[in-house]
CSV table of C-alpha atoms in Angstrom, one decimal:
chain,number,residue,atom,x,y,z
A,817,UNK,CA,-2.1,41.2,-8.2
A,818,UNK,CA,-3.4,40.1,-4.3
A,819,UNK,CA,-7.2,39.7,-4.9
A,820,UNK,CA,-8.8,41.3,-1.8
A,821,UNK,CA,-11.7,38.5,-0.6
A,822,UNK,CA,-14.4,40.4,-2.5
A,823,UNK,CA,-12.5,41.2,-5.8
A,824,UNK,CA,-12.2,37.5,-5.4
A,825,UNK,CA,-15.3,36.7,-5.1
A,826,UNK,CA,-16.9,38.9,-8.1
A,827,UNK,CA,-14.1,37.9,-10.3
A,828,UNK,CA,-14.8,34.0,-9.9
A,829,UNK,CA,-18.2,33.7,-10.0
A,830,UNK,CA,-18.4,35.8,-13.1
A,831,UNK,CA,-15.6,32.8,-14.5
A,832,UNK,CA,-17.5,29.7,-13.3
A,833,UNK,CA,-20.7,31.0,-14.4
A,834,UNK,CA,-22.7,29.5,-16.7
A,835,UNK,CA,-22.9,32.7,-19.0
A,836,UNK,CA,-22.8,36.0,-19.1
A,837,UNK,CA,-23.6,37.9,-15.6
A,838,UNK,CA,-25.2,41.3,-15.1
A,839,UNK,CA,-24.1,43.0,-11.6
A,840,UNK,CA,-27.5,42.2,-10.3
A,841,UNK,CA,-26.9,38.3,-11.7
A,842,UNK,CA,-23.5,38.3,-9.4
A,843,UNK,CA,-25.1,40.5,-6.2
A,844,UNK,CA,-27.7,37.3,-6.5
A,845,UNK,CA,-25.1,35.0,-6.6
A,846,UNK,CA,-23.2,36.1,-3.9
A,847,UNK,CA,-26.0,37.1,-1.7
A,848,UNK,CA,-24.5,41.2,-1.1
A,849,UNK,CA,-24.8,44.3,-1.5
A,850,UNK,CA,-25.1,46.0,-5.2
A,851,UNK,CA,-22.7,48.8,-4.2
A,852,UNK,CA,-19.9,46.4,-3.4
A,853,UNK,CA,-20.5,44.7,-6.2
A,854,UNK,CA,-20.3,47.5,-8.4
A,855,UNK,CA,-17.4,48.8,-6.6
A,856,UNK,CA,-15.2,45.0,-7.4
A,857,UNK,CA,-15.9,45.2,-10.8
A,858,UNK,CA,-14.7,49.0,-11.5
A,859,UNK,CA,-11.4,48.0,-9.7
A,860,UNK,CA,-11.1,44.4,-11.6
A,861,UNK,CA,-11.9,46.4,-14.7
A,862,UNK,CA,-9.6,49.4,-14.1
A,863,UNK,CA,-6.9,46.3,-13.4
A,864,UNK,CA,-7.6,44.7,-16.5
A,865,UNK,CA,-8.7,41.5,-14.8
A,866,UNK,CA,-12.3,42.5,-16.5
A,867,UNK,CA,-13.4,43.5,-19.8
A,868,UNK,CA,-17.4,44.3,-20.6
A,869,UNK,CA,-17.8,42.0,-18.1
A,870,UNK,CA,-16.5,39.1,-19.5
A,871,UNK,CA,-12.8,37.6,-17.5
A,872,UNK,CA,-10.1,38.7,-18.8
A,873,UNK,CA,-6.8,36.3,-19.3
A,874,UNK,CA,-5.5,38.5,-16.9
A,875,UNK,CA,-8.2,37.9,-14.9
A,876,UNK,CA,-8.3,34.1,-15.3
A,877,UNK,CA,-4.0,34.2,-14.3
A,878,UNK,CA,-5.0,35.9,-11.2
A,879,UNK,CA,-7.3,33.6,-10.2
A,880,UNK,CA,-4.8,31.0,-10.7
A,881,UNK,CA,-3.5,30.6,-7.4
A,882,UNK,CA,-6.9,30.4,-5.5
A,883,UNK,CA,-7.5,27.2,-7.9
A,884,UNK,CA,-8.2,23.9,-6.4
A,885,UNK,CA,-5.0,21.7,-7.9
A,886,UNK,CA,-6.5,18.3,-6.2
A,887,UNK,CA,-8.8,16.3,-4.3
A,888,UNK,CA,-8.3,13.5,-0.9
A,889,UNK,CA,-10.9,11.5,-0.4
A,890,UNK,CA,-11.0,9.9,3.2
A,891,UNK,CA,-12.8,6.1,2.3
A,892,UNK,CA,-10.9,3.6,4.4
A,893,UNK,CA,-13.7,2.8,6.8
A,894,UNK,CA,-15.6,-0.2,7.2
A,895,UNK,CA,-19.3,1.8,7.4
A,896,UNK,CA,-20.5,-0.5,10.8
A,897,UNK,CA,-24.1,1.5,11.1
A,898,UNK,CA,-24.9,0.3,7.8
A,899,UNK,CA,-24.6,-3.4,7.7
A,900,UNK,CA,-25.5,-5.8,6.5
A,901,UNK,CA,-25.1,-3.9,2.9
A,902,UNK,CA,-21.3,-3.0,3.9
A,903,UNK,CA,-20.2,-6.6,4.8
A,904,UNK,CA,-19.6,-6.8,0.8
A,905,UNK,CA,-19.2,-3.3,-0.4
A,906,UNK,CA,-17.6,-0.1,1.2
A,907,UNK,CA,-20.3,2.6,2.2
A,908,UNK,CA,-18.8,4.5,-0.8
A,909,UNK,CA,-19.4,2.2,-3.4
A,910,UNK,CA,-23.3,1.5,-2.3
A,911,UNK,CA,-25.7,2.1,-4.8
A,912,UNK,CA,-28.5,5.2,-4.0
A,913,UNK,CA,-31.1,4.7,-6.8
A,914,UNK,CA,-28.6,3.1,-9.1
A,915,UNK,CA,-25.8,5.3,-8.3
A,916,UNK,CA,-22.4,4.9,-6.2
A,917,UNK,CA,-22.6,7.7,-3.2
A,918,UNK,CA,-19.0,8.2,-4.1
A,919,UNK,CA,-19.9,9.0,-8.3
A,920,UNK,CA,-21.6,12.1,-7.5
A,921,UNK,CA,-18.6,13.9,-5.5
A,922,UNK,CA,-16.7,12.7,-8.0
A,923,UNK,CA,-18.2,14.3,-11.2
A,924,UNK,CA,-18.7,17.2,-9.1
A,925,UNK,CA,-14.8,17.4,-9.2
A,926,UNK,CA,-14.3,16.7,-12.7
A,927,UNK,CA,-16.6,19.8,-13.7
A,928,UNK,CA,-14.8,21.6,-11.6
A,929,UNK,CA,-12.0,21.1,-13.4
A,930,UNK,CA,-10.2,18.8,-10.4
A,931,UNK,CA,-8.7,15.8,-12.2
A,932,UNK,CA,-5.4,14.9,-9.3
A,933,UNK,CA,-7.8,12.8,-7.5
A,934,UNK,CA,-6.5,10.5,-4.5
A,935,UNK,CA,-8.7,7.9,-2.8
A,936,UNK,CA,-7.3,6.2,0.4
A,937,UNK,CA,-9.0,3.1,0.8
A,938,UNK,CA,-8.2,0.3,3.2
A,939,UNK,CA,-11.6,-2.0,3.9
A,940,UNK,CA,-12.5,-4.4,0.7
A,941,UNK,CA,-9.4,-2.1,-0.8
A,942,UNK,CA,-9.7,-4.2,-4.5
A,943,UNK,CA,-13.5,-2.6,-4.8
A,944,UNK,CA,-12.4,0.5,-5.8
A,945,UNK,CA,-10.5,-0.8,-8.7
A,946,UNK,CA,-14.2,-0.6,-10.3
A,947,UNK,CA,-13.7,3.6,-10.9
A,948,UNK,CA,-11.4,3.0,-12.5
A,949,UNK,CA,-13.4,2.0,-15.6
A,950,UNK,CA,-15.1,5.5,-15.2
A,951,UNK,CA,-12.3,7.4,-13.1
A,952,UNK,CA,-9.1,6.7,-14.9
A,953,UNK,CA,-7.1,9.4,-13.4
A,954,UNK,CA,-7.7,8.2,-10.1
A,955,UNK,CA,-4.6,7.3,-7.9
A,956,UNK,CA,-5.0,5.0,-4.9
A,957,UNK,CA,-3.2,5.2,-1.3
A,958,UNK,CA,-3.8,2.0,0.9
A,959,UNK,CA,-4.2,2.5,4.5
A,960,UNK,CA,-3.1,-0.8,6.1
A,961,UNK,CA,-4.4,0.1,9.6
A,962,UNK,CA,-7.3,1.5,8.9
A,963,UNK,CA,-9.1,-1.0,11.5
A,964,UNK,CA,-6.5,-0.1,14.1
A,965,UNK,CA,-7.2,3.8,14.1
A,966,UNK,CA,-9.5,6.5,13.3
A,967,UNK,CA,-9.7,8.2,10.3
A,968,UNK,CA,-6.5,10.2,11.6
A,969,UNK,CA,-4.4,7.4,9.9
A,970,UNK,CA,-5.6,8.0,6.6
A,971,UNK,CA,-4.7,11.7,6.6
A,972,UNK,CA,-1.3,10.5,7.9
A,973,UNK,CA,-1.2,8.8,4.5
A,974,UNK,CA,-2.1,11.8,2.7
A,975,UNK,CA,-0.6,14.7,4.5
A,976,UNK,CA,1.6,15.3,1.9
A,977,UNK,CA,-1.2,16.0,-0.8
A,978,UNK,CA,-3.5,18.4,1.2
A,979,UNK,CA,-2.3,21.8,-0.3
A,980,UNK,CA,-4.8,23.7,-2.7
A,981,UNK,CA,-6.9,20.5,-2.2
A,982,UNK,CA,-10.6,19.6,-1.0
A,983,UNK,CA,-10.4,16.9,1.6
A,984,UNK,CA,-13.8,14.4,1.0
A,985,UNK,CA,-15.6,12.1,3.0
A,986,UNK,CA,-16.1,9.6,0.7
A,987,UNK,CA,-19.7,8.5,1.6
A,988,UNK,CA,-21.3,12.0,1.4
A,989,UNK,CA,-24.5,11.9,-1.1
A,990,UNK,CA,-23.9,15.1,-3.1
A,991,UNK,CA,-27.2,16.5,-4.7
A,992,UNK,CA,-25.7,19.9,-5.6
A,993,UNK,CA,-22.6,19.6,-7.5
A,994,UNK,CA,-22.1,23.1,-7.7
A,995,UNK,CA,-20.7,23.5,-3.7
A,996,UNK,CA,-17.7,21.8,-5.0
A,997,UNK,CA,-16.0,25.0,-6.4
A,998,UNK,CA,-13.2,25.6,-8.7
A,999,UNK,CA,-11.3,28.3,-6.6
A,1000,UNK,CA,-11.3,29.0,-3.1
A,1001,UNK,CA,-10.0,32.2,-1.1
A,1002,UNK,CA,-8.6,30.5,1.9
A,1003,UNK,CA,-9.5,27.3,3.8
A,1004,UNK,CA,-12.7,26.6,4.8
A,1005,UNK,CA,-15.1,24.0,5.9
A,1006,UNK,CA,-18.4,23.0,4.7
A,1007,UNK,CA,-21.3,23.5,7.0
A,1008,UNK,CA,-25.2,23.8,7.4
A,1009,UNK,CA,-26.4,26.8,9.1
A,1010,UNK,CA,-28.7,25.4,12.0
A,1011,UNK,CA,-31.5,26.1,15.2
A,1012,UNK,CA,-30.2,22.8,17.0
A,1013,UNK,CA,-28.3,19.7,16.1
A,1014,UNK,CA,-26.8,16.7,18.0
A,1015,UNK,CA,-24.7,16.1,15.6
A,1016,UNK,CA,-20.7,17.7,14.8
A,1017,UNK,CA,-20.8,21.1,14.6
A,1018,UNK,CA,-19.4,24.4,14.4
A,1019,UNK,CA,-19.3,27.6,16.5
A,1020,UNK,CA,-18.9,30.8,13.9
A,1021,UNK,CA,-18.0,33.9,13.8
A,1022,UNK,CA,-17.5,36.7,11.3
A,1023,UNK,CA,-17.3,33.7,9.5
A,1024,UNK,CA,-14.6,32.3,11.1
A,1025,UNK,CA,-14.8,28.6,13.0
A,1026,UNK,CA,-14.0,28.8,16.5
A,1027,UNK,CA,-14.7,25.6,18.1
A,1028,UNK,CA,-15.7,22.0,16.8
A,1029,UNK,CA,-18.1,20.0,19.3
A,1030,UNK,CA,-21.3,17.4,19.4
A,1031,UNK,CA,-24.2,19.1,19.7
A,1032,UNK,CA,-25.6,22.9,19.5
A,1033,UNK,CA,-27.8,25.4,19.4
A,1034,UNK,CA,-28.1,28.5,16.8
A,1035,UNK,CA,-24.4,26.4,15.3
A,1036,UNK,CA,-23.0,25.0,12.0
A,1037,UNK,CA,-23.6,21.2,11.6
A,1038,UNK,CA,-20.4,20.3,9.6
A,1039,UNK,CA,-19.9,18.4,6.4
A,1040,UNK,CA,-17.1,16.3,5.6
A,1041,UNK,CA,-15.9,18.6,2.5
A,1042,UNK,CA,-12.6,21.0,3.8
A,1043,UNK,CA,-10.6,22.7,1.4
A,1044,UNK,CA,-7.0,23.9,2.2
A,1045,UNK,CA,-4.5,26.5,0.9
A,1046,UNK,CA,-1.1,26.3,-0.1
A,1047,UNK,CA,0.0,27.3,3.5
A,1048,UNK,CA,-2.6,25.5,5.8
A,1049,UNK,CA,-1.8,22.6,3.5
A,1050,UNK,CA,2.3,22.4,4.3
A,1051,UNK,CA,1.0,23.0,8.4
A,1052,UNK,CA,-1.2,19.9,8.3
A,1053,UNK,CA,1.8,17.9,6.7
A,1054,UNK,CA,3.5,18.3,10.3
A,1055,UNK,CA,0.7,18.8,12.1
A,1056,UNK,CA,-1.1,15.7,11.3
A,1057,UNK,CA,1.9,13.6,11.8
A,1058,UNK,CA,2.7,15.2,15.1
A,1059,UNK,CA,-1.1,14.5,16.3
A,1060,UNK,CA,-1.2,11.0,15.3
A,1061,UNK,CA,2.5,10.4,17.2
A,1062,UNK,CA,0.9,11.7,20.6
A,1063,UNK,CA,-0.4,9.5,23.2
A,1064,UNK,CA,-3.9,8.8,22.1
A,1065,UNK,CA,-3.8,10.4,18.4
A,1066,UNK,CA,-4.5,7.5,16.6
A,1067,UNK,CA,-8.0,7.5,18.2
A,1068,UNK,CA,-8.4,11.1,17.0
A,1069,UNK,CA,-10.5,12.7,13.7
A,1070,UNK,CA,-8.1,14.1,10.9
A,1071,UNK,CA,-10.7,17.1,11.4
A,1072,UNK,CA,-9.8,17.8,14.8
A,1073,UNK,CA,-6.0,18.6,14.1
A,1074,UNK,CA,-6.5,22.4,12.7
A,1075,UNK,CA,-10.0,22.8,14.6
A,1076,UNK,CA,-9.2,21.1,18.0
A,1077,UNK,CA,-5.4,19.8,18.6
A,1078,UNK,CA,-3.3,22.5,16.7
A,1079,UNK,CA,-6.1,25.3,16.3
A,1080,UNK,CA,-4.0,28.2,16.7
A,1081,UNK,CA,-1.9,27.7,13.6
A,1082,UNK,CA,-5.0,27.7,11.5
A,1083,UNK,CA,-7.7,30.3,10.9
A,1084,UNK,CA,-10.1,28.1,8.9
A,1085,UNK,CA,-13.7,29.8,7.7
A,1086,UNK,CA,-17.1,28.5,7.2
A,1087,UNK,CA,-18.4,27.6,3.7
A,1088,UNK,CA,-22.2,27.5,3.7
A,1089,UNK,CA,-24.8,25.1,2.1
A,1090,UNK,CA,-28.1,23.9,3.0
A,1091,UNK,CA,-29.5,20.0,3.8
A,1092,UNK,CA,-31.2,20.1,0.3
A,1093,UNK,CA,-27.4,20.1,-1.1
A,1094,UNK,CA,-25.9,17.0,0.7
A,1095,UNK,CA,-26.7,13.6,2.8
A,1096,UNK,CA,-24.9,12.0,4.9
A,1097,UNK,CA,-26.5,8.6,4.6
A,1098,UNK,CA,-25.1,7.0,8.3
A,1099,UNK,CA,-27.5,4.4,9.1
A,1100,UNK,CA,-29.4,1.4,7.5
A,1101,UNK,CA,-32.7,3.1,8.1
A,1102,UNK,CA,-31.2,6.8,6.9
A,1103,UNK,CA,-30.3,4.6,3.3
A,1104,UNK,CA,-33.9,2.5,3.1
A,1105,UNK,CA,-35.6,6.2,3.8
A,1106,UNK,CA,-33.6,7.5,0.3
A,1107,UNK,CA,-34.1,4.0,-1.9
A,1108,UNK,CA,-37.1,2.3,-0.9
A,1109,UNK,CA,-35.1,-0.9,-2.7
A,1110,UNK,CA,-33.6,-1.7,0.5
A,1111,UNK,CA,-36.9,-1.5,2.4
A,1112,UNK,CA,-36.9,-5.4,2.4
């Protein structure tokens, strides 16, 4: 059966829980109403998709097509705001407090059940042989121009891959695993609810982005974690390409295809976290500030 967004909602955070939830466990959960909670699970129970509370394999087959089947991330770059540490390592690969920034988006993945995992890498390409050792199911694209265009050309390389998939910065310092979800109801974009940013950023509503720009007030600063559906995903195979042919598109962010350059094929929503959840670590200072083993 077609989930409707809420049905959807109950029915996977009951199956990515950590145990058993009482409606007042899921109402907290999803931060709504008790009523339509209760009202979700007497449908998904009178469906069969529930049982005592507990998903059904029913259930579980009708979540199967909001699943996440893969993961992009976009690590080509060459990380210029944080030299000197990236004239020998890509931003990635950097160590916070012992650990590569890249490690933590990756287990995130892995527990949530993501294991098609694609890394496009073009600046000290050979470094990222190292996951391997941890990562063995990772596949590698190489992005030969990646210090001839923006991060455009790296989507190019991946177009083909982005259905049912999350779409990752790769220098993103993930402190909440549990953002990176196992099923998703359409596309969205990660974001941080804010007063004022100069920073990228979003303009909502009903949950719905309606422009990208630098710099807000009352906005959503954006995070570099997207995911796309099945149908999204087969637009941005053309749409990418089409962007990145035009005069100027190499110059462009992949990010600005569905949200800037081909916005009215896409209605993509807004996935909320907080700062606590995720870093971007962009500058020398920004990384010393985190591990004081820099401050030298």
């Amino acid at each position: 059966m077609k989930l409707t967004e809420r049905q959807f909602d109950v029915l996977s955070a009951i199956a990515t829980g950590d145990g058993p939830m009482t409606q007042r466990d899921v109402t907290k959960t999803l931060g709504c109403s008790l009523g339509s909670v209760n009202k979700a699970i007497k449908e998904l129970t009178d469906e069969g998709l529930l049982s005592d509370g507990e998903v059904t394999e029913r259930g579980l087959a009708a979540l199967e097509p909001y699943r996440v089947k893969r993961a992009v991330f976009i690590a080509a770059g060459f990380g210029s705001r944080m030299v000197p540490i990236t004239l020998n390592t890509p931003k990635p690969l950097v160590r916070v407090k012992g650990v590569r920034i890249i490690d933590h988006l990756l287990d995130a993945c892995l527990a949530a059940g993501i294991e098609e995992i694609y890394i496009v890498r073009g600046y000290l390409a050979e470094q990222f042989d190292q996951l391997l050792y941890k990562y063995p199911m990772i596949h590698f694209l190489e992005n030969p121009v990646y210090n001839e265009a923006n991060n455009i050309s790296s989507a190019v390389i991946a177009k083909s891959l982005l259905s049912r998939a999350y779409v990752f910065e790769a220098d993103l310092l993930l402190s909440n695993p549990k953002i990176v979800k196992k099923y998703h109801y359409h596309s969205d974009f990660l974001a941080i609810p804010v007063e004022k940013t100069d920073d990228w950023c979003f303009t909502v509503k009903n949950g719905v982005i309606l422009e990208e720009k630098v710099g807000g007030t009352d906005c959503w600063q954006m995070v570099g974690i997207s995911y796309w559906d099945e149908e999204d995903g087969k637009k941005l195979e053309k749409d990418i390409a089409s962007v990145y042919e035009s005069p100027g598109g190499r110059e462009r962010y992949w990010e600005q295809v569905p949200l800037v350059y081909k916005k009215e094929n896409y209605k993509v929503h807004v996935s909320e976290c907080s700062a606590e959840d995720i870093i971007e670590i962009d500058t020398l200072r920004e990384l010393k500030a985190i591990d004081k083993t820099y401050d030298v």
